[in-house]
Amino acid sequence: MTIMLKCLSHTPLRGLNDPAPEVTAEVDAVLARARADVEAFDPELIVIFAPDHYNGLFYDLMPPFVIATAAESVGDYMTMHGPLSVARDLALDLTRFVLDHDVDVSLSHRLQVDHGCTQTLEELTGSLTRYPVIPIIINSVAPPFAPYRRVRRLGEVVGQFIATLDKRVLVVGTGGLSHEPPVPLLEGAPEAIGEFLICGRNPTPEARAARQERTIAAGKIYGTDLSAQTPLNAEWDQAFIDLLLGGQLDAVDDFSIEDISKEAGRSTHEVRTWVAAFAALAAARNGYTARRDYYRPINEWIAGYGVMSAGPR
Ligand SMILES: O=C(O)CCC(=O)/C=C/C=C(\O)C(=O)O
Ligand SMILES: [Fe+2]
């Protein structure tokens, strides 16, 4: 088995509320390099840890972790629509392995995924179907969440499974870093929003357009006094990147979900996908070397925007 890791932020506002052209060009250049790395590595399997933002998963049954044997993109926020080329049998083998190793994971034979999974897949591969993929959704948006130590453990077990494969495997984490887009909370929500969060699958095009407009409006004022959302926290982001660079993954076991929400924003918990991805790499190869490819707080995108790469020592 050979293994490569890429962890990237994603943003619903790319192309919808862009920062200065120099910044977009800088990000484009970083993404082009990441994609060239993936092209050269030529993965035989991509394991992608991703969040969902109330497109596939709702409170009618909200699992902490889900492995999908089949997945379809809802095509939100300018992402591609349609099926992903999920490695069905391997995803089932992985599910059995994870359960056998004492991590309770849910299984979906028909999962809808959103930009939280597909934007990064598109950026790294240009397609939803270029390489076989196993999507693993980590609940990072709909509290209550499993603790960070469980996310790390999930990653470890997935890494142990990857180590059994005679394949080139790309492990991806997508989301974060610090940020707080206007994703509603169930607690205290008005009835109509609560109903949406519980069972709002397959919204009408009008409802989806309204969601998008709300996010664009939030992006236009994010980081200013007009915004009620928790601002980006570059210091928190750098400390998290340093933790990953230093390989001190068990430090996440002490992360307080509540403190992170307050200090860096509620959607910062998407970094759970990075924790799982790094833990998978560390377990598969008994450690790793990592590099920070990029970081910039980008208010227009509501994103502490970071990119990291890693591989075996
Ligand atoms: O229903 C919606 O579209 C609410 C807004 C939303 O889902 C925003 C998502 C934002 C990110 O993916 C992000 O900033 O990570
Ligand atoms: Fe997100």
PDB file of C-alpha atoms in Angstrom, residues 55-163:
ATOM      1  CA  ASN A  55     -28.468  17.691   2.407  1.00  0.00           C
ATOM      2  CA  GLY A  56     -28.002  13.968   2.968  1.00  0.00           C
ATOM      3  CA  LEU A  57     -28.313  13.676   6.740  1.00  0.00           C
ATOM      4  CA  PHE A  58     -31.109  15.068   8.912  1.00  0.00           C
ATOM      5  CA  TYR A  59     -32.229  14.779  12.504  1.00  0.00           C
ATOM      6  CA  ASP A  60     -34.815  12.142  11.651  1.00  0.00           C
ATOM      7  CA  LEU A  61     -31.779   9.875  12.015  1.00  0.00           C
ATOM      8  CA  MET A  62     -28.490  11.699  12.564  1.00  0.00           C
ATOM      9  CA  PRO A  63     -25.501   9.327  12.689  1.00  0.00           C
ATOM     10  CA  PRO A  64     -22.103  10.393  14.065  1.00  0.00           C
ATOM     11  CA  PHE A  65     -20.268   8.559  11.249  1.00  0.00           C
ATOM     12  CA  VAL A  66     -21.496   7.071   7.959  1.00  0.00           C
ATOM     13  CA  ILE A  67     -19.749   4.988   5.315  1.00  0.00           C
ATOM     14  CA  ALA A  68     -21.477   5.050   1.925  1.00  0.00           C
ATOM     15  CA  THR A  69     -21.500   2.199  -0.577  1.00  0.00           C
ATOM     16  CA  ALA A  70     -23.324   4.443  -3.085  1.00  0.00           C
ATOM     17  CA  ALA A  71     -23.518   8.225  -3.183  1.00  0.00           C
ATOM     18  CA  GLU A  72     -25.027  10.917  -5.329  1.00  0.00           C
ATOM     19  CA  SER A  73     -24.137  14.615  -5.314  1.00  0.00           C
ATOM     20  CA  VAL A  74     -27.040  17.026  -4.787  1.00  0.00           C
ATOM     21  CA  GLY A  75     -25.116  19.605  -6.850  1.00  0.00           C
ATOM     22  CA  ASP A  76     -25.444  22.499  -4.400  1.00  0.00           C
ATOM     23  CA  TYR A  77     -23.346  25.690  -4.582  1.00  0.00           C
ATOM     24  CA  MET A  78     -22.176  25.217  -8.172  1.00  0.00           C
ATOM     25  CA  THR A  79     -20.849  21.694  -7.628  1.00  0.00           C
ATOM     26  CA  MET A  80     -21.387  18.820 -10.051  1.00  0.00           C
ATOM     27  CA  HIS A  81     -24.571  16.821  -9.831  1.00  0.00           C
ATOM     28  CA  GLY A  82     -24.832  13.033 -10.055  1.00  0.00           C
ATOM     29  CA  PRO A  83     -23.354   9.760  -8.832  1.00  0.00           C
ATOM     30  CA  LEU A  84     -19.876   9.281  -7.400  1.00  0.00           C
ATOM     31  CA  SER A  85     -17.954   6.165  -8.428  1.00  0.00           C
ATOM     32  CA  VAL A  86     -18.110   4.544  -4.998  1.00  0.00           C
ATOM     33  CA  ALA A  87     -16.067   1.382  -4.472  1.00  0.00           C
ATOM     34  CA  ARG A  88     -19.078  -0.542  -3.177  1.00  0.00           C
ATOM     35  CA  ASP A  89     -17.495  -3.827  -2.123  1.00  0.00           C
ATOM     36  CA  LEU A  90     -14.489  -2.157  -0.507  1.00  0.00           C
ATOM     37  CA  ALA A  91     -16.811   0.229   1.349  1.00  0.00           C
ATOM     38  CA  LEU A  92     -18.672  -2.795   2.729  1.00  0.00           C
ATOM     39  CA  ASP A  93     -15.389  -4.478   3.700  1.00  0.00           C
ATOM     40  CA  LEU A  94     -14.326  -1.252   5.416  1.00  0.00           C
ATOM     41  CA  THR A  95     -17.613  -1.056   7.316  1.00  0.00           C
ATOM     42  CA  ARG A  96     -17.181  -4.624   8.586  1.00  0.00           C
ATOM     43  CA  PHE A  97     -13.566  -3.894   9.562  1.00  0.00           C
ATOM     44  CA  VAL A  98     -14.462  -0.706  11.435  1.00  0.00           C
ATOM     45  CA  LEU A  99     -17.291  -2.408  13.339  1.00  0.00           C
ATOM     46  CA  ASP A 100     -15.036  -5.380  14.138  1.00  0.00           C
ATOM     47  CA  HIS A 101     -12.544  -2.911  15.609  1.00  0.00           C
ATOM     48  CA  ASP A 102     -15.064  -1.458  18.029  1.00  0.00           C
ATOM     49  CA  VAL A 103     -16.020   1.765  16.272  1.00  0.00           C
ATOM     50  CA  ASP A 104     -19.742   2.039  15.649  1.00  0.00           C
ATOM     51  CA  VAL A 105     -20.342   3.385  12.189  1.00  0.00           C
ATOM     52  CA  SER A 106     -23.527   3.674  10.152  1.00  0.00           C
ATOM     53  CA  LEU A 107     -23.878   2.355   6.637  1.00  0.00           C
ATOM     54  CA  SER A 108     -25.709   3.920   3.715  1.00  0.00           C
ATOM     55  CA  HIS A 109     -26.463   2.144   0.461  1.00  0.00           C
ATOM     56  CA  ARG A 110     -27.821   5.381  -1.030  1.00  0.00           C
ATOM     57  CA  LEU A 111     -26.389   8.592   0.387  1.00  0.00           C
ATOM     58  CA  GLN A 112     -26.850  12.109  -0.900  1.00  0.00           C
ATOM     59  CA  VAL A 113     -23.687  14.165  -0.487  1.00  0.00           C
ATOM     60  CA  ASP A 114     -23.202  17.916  -0.861  1.00  0.00           C
ATOM     61  CA  HIS A 115     -20.490  20.463  -1.639  1.00  0.00           C
ATOM     62  CA  GLY A 116     -18.845  19.441   1.648  1.00  0.00           C
ATOM     63  CA  CYS A 117     -17.751  16.231  -0.084  1.00  0.00           C
ATOM     64  CA  THR A 118     -17.851  17.029  -3.776  1.00  0.00           C
ATOM     65  CA  GLN A 119     -16.171  20.424  -4.039  1.00  0.00           C
ATOM     66  CA  THR A 120     -12.874  19.004  -2.821  1.00  0.00           C
ATOM     67  CA  LEU A 121     -13.252  15.839  -4.896  1.00  0.00           C
ATOM     68  CA  GLU A 122     -13.775  18.000  -7.979  1.00  0.00           C
ATOM     69  CA  GLU A 123     -10.875  20.280  -7.125  1.00  0.00           C
ATOM     70  CA  LEU A 124      -8.502  17.359  -6.603  1.00  0.00           C
ATOM     71  CA  THR A 125      -9.628  15.184  -9.504  1.00  0.00           C
ATOM     72  CA  GLY A 126     -11.708  17.333 -11.855  1.00  0.00           C
ATOM     73  CA  SER A 127     -14.620  14.928 -11.604  1.00  0.00           C
ATOM     74  CA  LEU A 128     -16.929  12.933  -9.312  1.00  0.00           C
ATOM     75  CA  THR A 129     -16.075   9.682 -11.057  1.00  0.00           C
ATOM     76  CA  ARG A 130     -12.415   9.747 -12.079  1.00  0.00           C
ATOM     77  CA  TYR A 131     -11.244   7.412  -9.294  1.00  0.00           C
ATOM     78  CA  PRO A 132     -13.010   4.869  -7.070  1.00  0.00           C
ATOM     79  CA  VAL A 133     -13.967   6.586  -3.825  1.00  0.00           C
ATOM     80  CA  ILE A 134     -15.266   5.713  -0.362  1.00  0.00           C
ATOM     81  CA  PRO A 135     -17.116   8.632   1.259  1.00  0.00           C
ATOM     82  CA  ILE A 136     -17.056   8.683   5.058  1.00  0.00           C
ATOM     83  CA  ILE A 137     -19.295  11.377   6.493  1.00  0.00           C
ATOM     84  CA  ILE A 138     -18.412  12.727   9.935  1.00  0.00           C
ATOM     85  CA  ASN A 139     -21.169  14.731  11.570  1.00  0.00           C
ATOM     86  CA  SER A 140     -19.555  18.143  12.084  1.00  0.00           C
ATOM     87  CA  VAL A 141     -22.542  20.450  11.679  1.00  0.00           C
ATOM     88  CA  ALA A 142     -25.509  18.952  13.565  1.00  0.00           C
ATOM     89  CA  PRO A 143     -24.861  18.777  17.328  1.00  0.00           C
ATOM     90  CA  PRO A 144     -24.454  16.795  19.491  1.00  0.00           C
ATOM     91  CA  PHE A 145     -21.193  15.445  18.065  1.00  0.00           C
ATOM     92  CA  ALA A 146     -19.101  12.415  18.947  1.00  0.00           C
ATOM     93  CA  PRO A 147     -16.003  13.606  20.856  1.00  0.00           C
ATOM     94  CA  TYR A 148     -12.766  14.295  18.994  1.00  0.00           C
ATOM     95  CA  ARG A 149     -11.141  11.196  20.515  1.00  0.00           C
ATOM     96  CA  ARG A 150     -13.737   9.044  18.734  1.00  0.00           C
ATOM     97  CA  VAL A 151     -13.037  10.813  15.447  1.00  0.00           C
ATOM     98  CA  ARG A 152      -9.344  10.121  15.918  1.00  0.00           C
ATOM     99  CA  ARG A 153     -10.129   6.475  16.684  1.00  0.00           C
ATOM    100  CA  LEU A 154     -12.324   6.214  13.575  1.00  0.00           C
ATOM    101  CA  GLY A 155      -9.429   7.568  11.516  1.00  0.00           C
ATOM    102  CA  GLU A 156      -7.002   5.086  13.083  1.00  0.00           C
ATOM    103  CA  VAL A 157      -9.190   2.118  12.281  1.00  0.00           C
ATOM    104  CA  VAL A 158      -9.748   3.303   8.713  1.00  0.00           C
ATOM    105  CA  GLY A 159      -5.949   3.632   8.417  1.00  0.00           C
ATOM    106  CA  GLN A 160      -5.493   0.062   9.668  1.00  0.00           C
ATOM    107  CA  PHE A 161      -7.897  -1.099   6.966  1.00  0.00           C
ATOM    108  CA  ILE A 162      -6.055   0.892   4.299  1.00  0.00           C
ATOM    109  CA  ALA A 163      -2.828  -0.795   5.422  1.00  0.00           C
TER     110      ALA A 163
END
